[in-house]
Coordinates of N, CA and C in Angstrom, one line a residue:
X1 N 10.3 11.2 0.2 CA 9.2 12.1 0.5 C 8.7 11.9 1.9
X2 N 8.3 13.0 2.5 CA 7.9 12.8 4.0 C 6.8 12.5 4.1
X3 N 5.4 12.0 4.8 CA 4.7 11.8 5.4 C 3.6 12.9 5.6
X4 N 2.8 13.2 5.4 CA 2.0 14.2 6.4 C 0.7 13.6 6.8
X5 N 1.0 13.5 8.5 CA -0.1 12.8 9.2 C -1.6 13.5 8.9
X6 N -1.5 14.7 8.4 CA -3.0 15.3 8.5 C -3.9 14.8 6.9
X7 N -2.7 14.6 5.9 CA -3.8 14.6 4.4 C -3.3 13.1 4.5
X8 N -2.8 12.5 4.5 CA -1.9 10.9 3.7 C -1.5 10.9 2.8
X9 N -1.6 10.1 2.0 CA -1.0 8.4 2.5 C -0.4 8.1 3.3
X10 N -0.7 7.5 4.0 CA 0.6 7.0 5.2 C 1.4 5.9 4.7
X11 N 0.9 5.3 3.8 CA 1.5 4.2 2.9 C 2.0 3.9 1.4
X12 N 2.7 3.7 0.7 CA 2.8 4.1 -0.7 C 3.4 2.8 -1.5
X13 N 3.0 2.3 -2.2 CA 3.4 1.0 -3.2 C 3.7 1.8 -4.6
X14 N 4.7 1.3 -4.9 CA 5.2 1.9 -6.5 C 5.6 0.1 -6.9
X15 N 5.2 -0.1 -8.5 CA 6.0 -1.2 -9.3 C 6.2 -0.7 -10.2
X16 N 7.7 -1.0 -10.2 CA 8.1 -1.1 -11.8 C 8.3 -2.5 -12.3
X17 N 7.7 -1.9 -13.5 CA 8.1 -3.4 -14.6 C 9.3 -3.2 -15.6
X18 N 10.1 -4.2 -15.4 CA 10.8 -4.0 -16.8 C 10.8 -5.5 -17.6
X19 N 11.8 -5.7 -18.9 CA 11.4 -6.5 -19.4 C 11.7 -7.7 -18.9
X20 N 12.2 -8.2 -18.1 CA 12.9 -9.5 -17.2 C 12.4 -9.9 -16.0
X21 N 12.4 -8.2 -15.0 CA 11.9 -8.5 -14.2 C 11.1 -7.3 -13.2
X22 N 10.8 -7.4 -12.5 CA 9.7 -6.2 -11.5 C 9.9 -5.8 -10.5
X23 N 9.9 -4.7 -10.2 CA 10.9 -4.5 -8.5 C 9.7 -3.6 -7.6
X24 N 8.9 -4.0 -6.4 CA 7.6 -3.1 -6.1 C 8.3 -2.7 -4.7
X25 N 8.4 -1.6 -4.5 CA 8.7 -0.3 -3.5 C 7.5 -0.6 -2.6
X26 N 7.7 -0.2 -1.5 CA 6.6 0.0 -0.3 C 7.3 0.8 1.1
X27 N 6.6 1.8 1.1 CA 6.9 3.0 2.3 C 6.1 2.9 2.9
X28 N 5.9 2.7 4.3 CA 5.1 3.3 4.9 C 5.3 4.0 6.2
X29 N 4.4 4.7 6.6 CA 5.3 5.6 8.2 C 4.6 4.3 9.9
X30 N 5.7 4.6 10.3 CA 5.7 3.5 11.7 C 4.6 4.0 12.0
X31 N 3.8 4.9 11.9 CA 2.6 5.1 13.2 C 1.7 3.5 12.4
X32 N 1.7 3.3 10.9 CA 0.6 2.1 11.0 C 1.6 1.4 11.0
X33 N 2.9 0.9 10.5 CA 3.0 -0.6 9.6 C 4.5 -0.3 11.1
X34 N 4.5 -1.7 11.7 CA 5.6 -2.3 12.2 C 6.1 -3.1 11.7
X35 N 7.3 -3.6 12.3 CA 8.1 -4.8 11.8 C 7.0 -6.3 11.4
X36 N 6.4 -6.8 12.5 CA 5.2 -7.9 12.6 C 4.6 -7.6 11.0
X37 N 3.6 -6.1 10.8 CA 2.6 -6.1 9.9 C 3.4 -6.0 8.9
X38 N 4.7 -5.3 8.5 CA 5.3 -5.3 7.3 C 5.8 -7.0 6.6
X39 N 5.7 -7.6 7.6 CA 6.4 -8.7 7.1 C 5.1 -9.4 6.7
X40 N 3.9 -9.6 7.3 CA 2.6 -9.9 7.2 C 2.2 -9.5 5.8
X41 N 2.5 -8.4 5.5 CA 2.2 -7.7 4.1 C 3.3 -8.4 2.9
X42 N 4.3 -8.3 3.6 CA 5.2 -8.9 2.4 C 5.5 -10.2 2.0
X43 N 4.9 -10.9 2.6 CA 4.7 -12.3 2.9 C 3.3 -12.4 2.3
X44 N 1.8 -11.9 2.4 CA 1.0 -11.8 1.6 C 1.2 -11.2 -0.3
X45 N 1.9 -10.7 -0.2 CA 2.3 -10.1 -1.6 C 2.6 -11.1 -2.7
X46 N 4.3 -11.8 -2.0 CA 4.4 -12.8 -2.7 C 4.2 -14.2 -2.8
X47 N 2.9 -14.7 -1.9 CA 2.0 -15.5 -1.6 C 1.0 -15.4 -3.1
X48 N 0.6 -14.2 -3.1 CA -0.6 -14.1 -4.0 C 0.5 -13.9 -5.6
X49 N 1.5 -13.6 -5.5 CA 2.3 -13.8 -6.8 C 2.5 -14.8 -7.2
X50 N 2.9 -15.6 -6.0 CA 3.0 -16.9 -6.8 C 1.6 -17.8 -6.9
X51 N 0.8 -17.0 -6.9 CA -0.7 -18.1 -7.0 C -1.3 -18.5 -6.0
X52 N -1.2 -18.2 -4.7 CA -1.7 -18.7 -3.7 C -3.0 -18.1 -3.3
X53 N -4.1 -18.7 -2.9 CA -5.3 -17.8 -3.0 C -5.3 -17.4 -1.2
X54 N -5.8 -15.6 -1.5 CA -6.0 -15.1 -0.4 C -6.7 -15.5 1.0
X55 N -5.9 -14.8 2.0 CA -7.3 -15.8 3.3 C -7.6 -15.2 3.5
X56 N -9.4 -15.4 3.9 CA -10.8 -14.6 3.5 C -10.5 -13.2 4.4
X57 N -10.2 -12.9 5.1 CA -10.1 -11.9 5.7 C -9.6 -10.7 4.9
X58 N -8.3 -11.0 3.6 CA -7.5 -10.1 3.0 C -8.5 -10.0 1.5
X59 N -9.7 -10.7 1.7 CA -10.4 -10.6 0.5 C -11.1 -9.9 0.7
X60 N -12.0 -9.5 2.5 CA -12.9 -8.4 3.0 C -12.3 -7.1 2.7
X61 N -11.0 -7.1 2.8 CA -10.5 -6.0 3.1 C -10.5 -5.2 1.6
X62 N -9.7 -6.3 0.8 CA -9.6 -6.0 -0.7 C -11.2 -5.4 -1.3
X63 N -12.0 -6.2 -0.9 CA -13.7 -5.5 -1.3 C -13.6 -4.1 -1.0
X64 N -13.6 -4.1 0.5 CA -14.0 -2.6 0.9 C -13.1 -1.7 0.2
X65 N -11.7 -2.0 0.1 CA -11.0 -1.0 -0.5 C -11.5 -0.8 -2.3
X66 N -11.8 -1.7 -3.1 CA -12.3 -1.5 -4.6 C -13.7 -1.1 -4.0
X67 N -13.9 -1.4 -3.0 CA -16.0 -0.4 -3.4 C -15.4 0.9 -2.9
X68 N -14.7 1.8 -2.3 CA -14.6 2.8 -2.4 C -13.7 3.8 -3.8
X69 N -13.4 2.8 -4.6 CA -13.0 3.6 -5.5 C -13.7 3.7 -6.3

């Protein structure tokens, strides 16, 4: 699926679960996520899977994103 810079997402996470194991998709378009931040993100992902508790900054961010929904 393409992109459209005027409505978004510019970013997209899908997981699937199945019974063994989980496979989580992530698109996003180069204008935000480069090589540096993609890896930043994917490196936080399975940080917090395996139990590792957030650094405060990914917790600010986590707030503001749940108080807007």
């Amino acid at each position: 699926l393409a992109f459209d810079l005027r409505r978004g997402p510019l970013a997209r996470l899908c997981l699937l679960r199945g019974e063994t194991a989980a496979l989580l998709f992530l698109s996003a378009h180069h204008l935000i996520a480069d090589g540096w931040s993609l890896h930043q993100l994917v490196s936080r992902i399975f940080d917090r899977y395996q139990g590792a508790e957030l650094p405060a900054a990914v917790e600010v961010i986590r707030f503001l994103f749940l108080s807007r929904s």
